[in-house]
Structure formats: structure tokens, C-alpha cells
Coordinates of C-alpha atoms in Angstrom, one line a residue:
Chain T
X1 CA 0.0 0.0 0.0
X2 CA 1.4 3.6 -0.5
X3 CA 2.5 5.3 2.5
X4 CA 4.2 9.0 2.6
X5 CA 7.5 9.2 3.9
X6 CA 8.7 12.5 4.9
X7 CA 12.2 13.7 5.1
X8 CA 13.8 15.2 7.1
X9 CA 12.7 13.7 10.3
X10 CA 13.4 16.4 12.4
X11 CA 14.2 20.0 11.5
X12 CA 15.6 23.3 13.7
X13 CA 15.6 26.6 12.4
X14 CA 15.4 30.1 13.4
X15 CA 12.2 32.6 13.2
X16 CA 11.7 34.5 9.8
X17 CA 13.5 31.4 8.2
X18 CA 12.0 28.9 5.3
X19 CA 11.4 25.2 6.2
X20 CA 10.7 22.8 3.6
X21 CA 10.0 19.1 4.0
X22 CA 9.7 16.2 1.1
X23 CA 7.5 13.6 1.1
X24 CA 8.1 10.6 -1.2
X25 CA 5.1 7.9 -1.7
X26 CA 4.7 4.7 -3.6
X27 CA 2.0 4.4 -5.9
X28 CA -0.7 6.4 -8.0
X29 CA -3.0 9.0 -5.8
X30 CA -6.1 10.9 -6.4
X31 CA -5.0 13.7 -4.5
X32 CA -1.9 14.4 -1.5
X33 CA -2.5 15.8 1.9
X34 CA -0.5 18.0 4.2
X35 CA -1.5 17.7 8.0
X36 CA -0.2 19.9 11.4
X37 CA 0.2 18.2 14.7
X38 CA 0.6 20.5 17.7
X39 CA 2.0 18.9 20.7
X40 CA -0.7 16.8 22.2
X41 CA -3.3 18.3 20.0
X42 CA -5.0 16.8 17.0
X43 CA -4.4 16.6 13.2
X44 CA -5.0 20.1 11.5
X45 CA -5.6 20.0 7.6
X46 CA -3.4 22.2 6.0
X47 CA -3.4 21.9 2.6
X48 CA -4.3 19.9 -0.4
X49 CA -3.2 19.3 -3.8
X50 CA -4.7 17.0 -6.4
X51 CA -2.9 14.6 -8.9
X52 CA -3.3 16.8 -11.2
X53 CA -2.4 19.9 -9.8
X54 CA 1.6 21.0 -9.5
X55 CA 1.7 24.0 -7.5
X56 CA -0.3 25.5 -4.7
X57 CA -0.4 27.7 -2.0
X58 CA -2.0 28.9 1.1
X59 CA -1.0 31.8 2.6
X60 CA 2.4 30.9 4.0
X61 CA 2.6 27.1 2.7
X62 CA 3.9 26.0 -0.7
X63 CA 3.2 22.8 -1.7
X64 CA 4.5 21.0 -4.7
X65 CA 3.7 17.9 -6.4
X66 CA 6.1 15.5 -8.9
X67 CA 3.8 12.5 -9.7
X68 CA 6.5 11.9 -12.3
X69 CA 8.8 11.1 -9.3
X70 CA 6.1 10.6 -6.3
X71 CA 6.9 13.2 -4.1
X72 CA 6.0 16.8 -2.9
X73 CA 7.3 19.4 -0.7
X74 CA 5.9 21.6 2.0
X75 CA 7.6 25.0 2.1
X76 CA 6.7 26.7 4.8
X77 CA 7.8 30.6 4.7
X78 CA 8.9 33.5 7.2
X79 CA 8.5 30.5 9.8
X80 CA 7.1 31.7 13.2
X81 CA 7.1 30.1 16.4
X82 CA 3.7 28.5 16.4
X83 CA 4.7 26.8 13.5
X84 CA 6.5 24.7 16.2
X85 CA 4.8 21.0 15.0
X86 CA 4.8 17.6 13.4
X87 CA 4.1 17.6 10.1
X88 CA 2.6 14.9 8.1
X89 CA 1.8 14.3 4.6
X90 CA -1.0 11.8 3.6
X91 CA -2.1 10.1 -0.2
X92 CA -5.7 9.0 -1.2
X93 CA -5.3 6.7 -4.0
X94 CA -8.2 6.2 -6.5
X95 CA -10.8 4.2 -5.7
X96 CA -9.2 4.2 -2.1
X97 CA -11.0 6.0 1.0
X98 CA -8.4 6.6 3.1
X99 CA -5.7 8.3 4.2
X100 CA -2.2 7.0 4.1
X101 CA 0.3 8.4 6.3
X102 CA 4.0 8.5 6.7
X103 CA 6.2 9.1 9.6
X104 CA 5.8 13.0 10.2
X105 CA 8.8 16.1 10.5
X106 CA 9.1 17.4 13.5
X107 CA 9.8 21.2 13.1
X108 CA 10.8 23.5 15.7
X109 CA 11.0 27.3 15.4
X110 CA 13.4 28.8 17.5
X111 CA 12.4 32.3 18.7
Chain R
X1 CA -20.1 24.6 14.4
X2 CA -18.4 21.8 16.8
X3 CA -15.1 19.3 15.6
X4 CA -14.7 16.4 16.0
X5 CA -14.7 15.3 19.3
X6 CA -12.9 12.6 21.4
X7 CA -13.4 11.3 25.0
X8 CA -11.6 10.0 26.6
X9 CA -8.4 12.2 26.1
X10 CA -5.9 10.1 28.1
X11 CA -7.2 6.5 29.5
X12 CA -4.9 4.4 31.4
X13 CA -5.9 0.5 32.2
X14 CA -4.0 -3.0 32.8
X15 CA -3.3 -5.2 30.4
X16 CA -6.0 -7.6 30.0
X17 CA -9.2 -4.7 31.0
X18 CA -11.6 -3.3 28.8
X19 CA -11.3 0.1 27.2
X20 CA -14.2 2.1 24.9
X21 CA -13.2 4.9 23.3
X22 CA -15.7 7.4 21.6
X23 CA -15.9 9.4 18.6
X24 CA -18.4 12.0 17.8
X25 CA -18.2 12.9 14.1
X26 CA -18.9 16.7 12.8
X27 CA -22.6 16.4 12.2
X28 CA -23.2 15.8 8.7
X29 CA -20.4 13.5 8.0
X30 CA -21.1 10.1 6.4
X31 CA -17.8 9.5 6.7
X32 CA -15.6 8.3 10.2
X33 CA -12.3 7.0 10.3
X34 CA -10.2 5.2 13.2
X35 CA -6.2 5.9 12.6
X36 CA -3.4 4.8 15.5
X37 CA -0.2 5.9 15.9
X38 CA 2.1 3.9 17.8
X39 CA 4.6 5.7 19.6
X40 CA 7.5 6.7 17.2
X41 CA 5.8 5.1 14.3
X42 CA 3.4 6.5 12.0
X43 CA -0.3 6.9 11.4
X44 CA -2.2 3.6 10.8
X45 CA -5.7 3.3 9.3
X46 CA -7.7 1.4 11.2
X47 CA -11.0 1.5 9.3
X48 CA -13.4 3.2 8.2
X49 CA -17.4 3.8 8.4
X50 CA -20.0 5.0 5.2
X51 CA -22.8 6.0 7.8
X52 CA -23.1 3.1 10.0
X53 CA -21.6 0.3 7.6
X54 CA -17.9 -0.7 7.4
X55 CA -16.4 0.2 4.4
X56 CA -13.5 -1.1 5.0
X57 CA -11.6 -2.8 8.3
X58 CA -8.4 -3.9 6.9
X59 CA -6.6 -1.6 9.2
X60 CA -7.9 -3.6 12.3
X61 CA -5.1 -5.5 14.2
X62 CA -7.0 -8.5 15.5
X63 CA -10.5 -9.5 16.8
X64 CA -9.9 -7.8 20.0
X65 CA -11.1 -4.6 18.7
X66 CA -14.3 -4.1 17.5
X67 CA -15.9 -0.9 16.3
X68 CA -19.4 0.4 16.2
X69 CA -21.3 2.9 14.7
X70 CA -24.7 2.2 15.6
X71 CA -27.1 5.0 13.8
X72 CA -24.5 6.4 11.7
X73 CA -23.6 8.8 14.1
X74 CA -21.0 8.2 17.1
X75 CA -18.9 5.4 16.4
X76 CA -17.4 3.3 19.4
X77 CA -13.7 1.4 19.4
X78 CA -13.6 -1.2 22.0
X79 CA -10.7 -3.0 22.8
X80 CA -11.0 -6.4 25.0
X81 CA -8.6 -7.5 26.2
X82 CA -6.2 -4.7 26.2
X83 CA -2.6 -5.8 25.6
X84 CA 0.7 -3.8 26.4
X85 CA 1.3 -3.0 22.3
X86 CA -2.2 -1.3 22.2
X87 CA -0.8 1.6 23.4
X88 CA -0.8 4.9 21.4
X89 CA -2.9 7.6 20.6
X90 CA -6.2 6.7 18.7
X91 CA -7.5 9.4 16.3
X92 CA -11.0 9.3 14.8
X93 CA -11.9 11.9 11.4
X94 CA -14.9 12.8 9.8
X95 CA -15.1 13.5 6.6
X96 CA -17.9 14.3 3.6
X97 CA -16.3 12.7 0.7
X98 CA -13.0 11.3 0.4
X99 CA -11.4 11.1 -3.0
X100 CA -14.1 13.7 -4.3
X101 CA -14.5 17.5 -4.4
X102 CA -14.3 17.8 -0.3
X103 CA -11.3 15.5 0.4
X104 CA -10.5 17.3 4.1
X105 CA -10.5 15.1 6.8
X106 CA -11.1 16.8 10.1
X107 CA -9.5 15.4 13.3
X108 CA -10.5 15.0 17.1
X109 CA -8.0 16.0 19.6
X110 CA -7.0 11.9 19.9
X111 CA -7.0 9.3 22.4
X112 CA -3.5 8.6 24.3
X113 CA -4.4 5.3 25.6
X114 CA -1.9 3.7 27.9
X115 CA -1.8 0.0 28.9
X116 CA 0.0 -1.4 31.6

């Protein structure tokens, strides 16, 4: 089954800076999802882009999509300290219900 | 208009007890979803309700969990009995559509369920 797997892991960097994370995934999708977990809180929906779709943005997120290569990135810009989180990217293959997940980044925003 | 909501947030129980978590969908929502994430691992589907029929229950470790959705509304994830390895932090979503026009899941707040 296809399962996102983000790199890096875990990623420091300083207030006002970019942060970008890769996801890599397996097999074909309907559409790719980027989710936000604050510490002991629950999944936020950030951003989605469809199979079809190469580019898009929201506010301060970028995300790209490569189906050519099964991956995208989250750029996050002018990073602030609440973007402290774990960030996870999730497929929905076709004919497929679900969510597939992968391991998460773990970004922290130094003030 | 109210999330998805979650109780309980922490549980802790022995090995070999009975736990029920809960999981109110956003009103509306056919569809209700069950993930787990094991501690340093990632996000597992459980499975996943159309209304009050399983769609799909692949995701489901072993016959000591079952999950109900009685109505279509609430859904309930019993485990019986717990072992140590159930431990981890349960999420339920709700969601109108997946794979369709309105894709977004929305997430409770999660279930850290301890066994010991």
C-alpha cells in the first residue's frame, strides 16, 4: 500500500526562516495531503493538492507535487514560532477511501 | 459549528481490562475513520465507516477490537482485552467525501491510551 514518507525527520531553524520538507510515496494518488500536529493536540488539515495539480499555495505554505517522481514538498515561509509541529503528509489513491500516512517532521521554530 | 470530538483524552488501564473509546463525528459527515499511531511510528488506518456500515476494516489488528457505529452517528472502538502493544494515541476523522470534491478530513483532539 502507499505510504508517505517525509524527510527530514526532524528540523531546527530560526524565526523569519523557510522550512521545507519532502514527502516521497509509492503508488498512483487521487489527490496528497499535508497535515499539522501541535504537541498533544490533533491533526489540522493544511493543505491539499490533487494529482493533477503541481503548485499550490496557502498563505504561507507551498506545496508541490512531482507525480512523475512521487513526491512533494511543504515549504513553509517566514516560519514563526507557532509553527512549532509535526508535520505529516497523507495520499488518497483512486478508488481508495483513506488516508495513508507517513512518519511526520518534526519542526521546531526557534524564537 | 463543533469538531470532531474525542473522550476520553488520556485513559490508562491494565493489560488484560476493557477500554471504549468514543468518537463524535462533525454532524453531517457520512464518513468516520479510526487511525493509530504507535509511539514513534506512524499513522495507521484502522477502518473506516459509510454511515453506520464498514467500508473497509483492513486496518484492524485483531478480533480484539471491534468498532461500532450504531445510527451512523457516534462510532465506538472497543478493545477487550487490552494488551501492552495497544498503546498509542487513537485518532478518529470525519469526513464528507474522500477522494471527491471535499477531500478534508477533520481530526478530534485523539485518544493517548496507555496500557499497563
Amino acid at each position: 500500500s502507499q505510504q508517505g514518507e517525509e524527510d527530514p525527520q526532524a528540523l531546527s531553524i530560526q524565526e523569519g526562516e523557510n522550512a521545507t520538507m519532502n514527502c516521497s510515496y509509492k503508488t498512483s494518488i487521487n489527490n496528497l495531503q499535508w497535515y499539522r500536529q501541535n504537541s498533544g493536540r490533533g491533526l489540522v488539515h493544511l493543505i491539499l493538492i490533487r494529482s493533477n495539480e503541481r503548485e499550490k499555495h496557502s498563505g504561507r505554505l507551498r506545496v508541490t507535487l512531482d507525480t512523475s517522481k512521487k513526491s512533494s514538498s511543504l515549504l513553509i515561509t517566514a516560519s514563526r514560532a507557532a509553527d512549532t509541529a509535526s508535520y505529516f503528509c497523507a495520499t488518497v489513491a483512486y478508488g481508495n477511501n483513506r488516508l495513508a500516512f507517513g512518519k511526520g517532521n518534526q519542526v521546531v521554530v526557534i524564537p | 459549528e463543533a469538531g470532531v470530538t474525542q473522550f476520553p483524552s488520556h485513559s490508562v488501564i491494565e493489560k488484560g481490562q476493557t477500554v471504549t473509546l468514543r468518537c463524535d463525528p462533525i454532524s453531517g459527515h457520512d464518513n468516520l475513520y479510526w487511525y493509530r499511531r504507535v509511539m514513534g511510528k506512524e499513522i495507521k488506518f484502522l477502518l473506516h465507516f459509510v454511515k453506520e456500515s464498514k467500508q473497509d476494516e483492513s486496518g484492524m489488528p485483531n478480533n480484539r477490537f471491534l468498532a461500532e457505529r450504531t445510527g451512523g452517528t457516534y462510532s465506538t472502538l472497543k478493545v477487550q482485552p487490552a494488551e501492552l502493544e495497544d498503546s498509542g494515541v487513537y485518532f478518529c476523522a470525519s469526513s464528507q467525501k474522500m477522494g471527491g470534491l471535499r477531500t478534508e478530513a477533520f481530526f478530534g483532539q485523539g485518544t493517548r491510551l496507555t496500557v499497563v
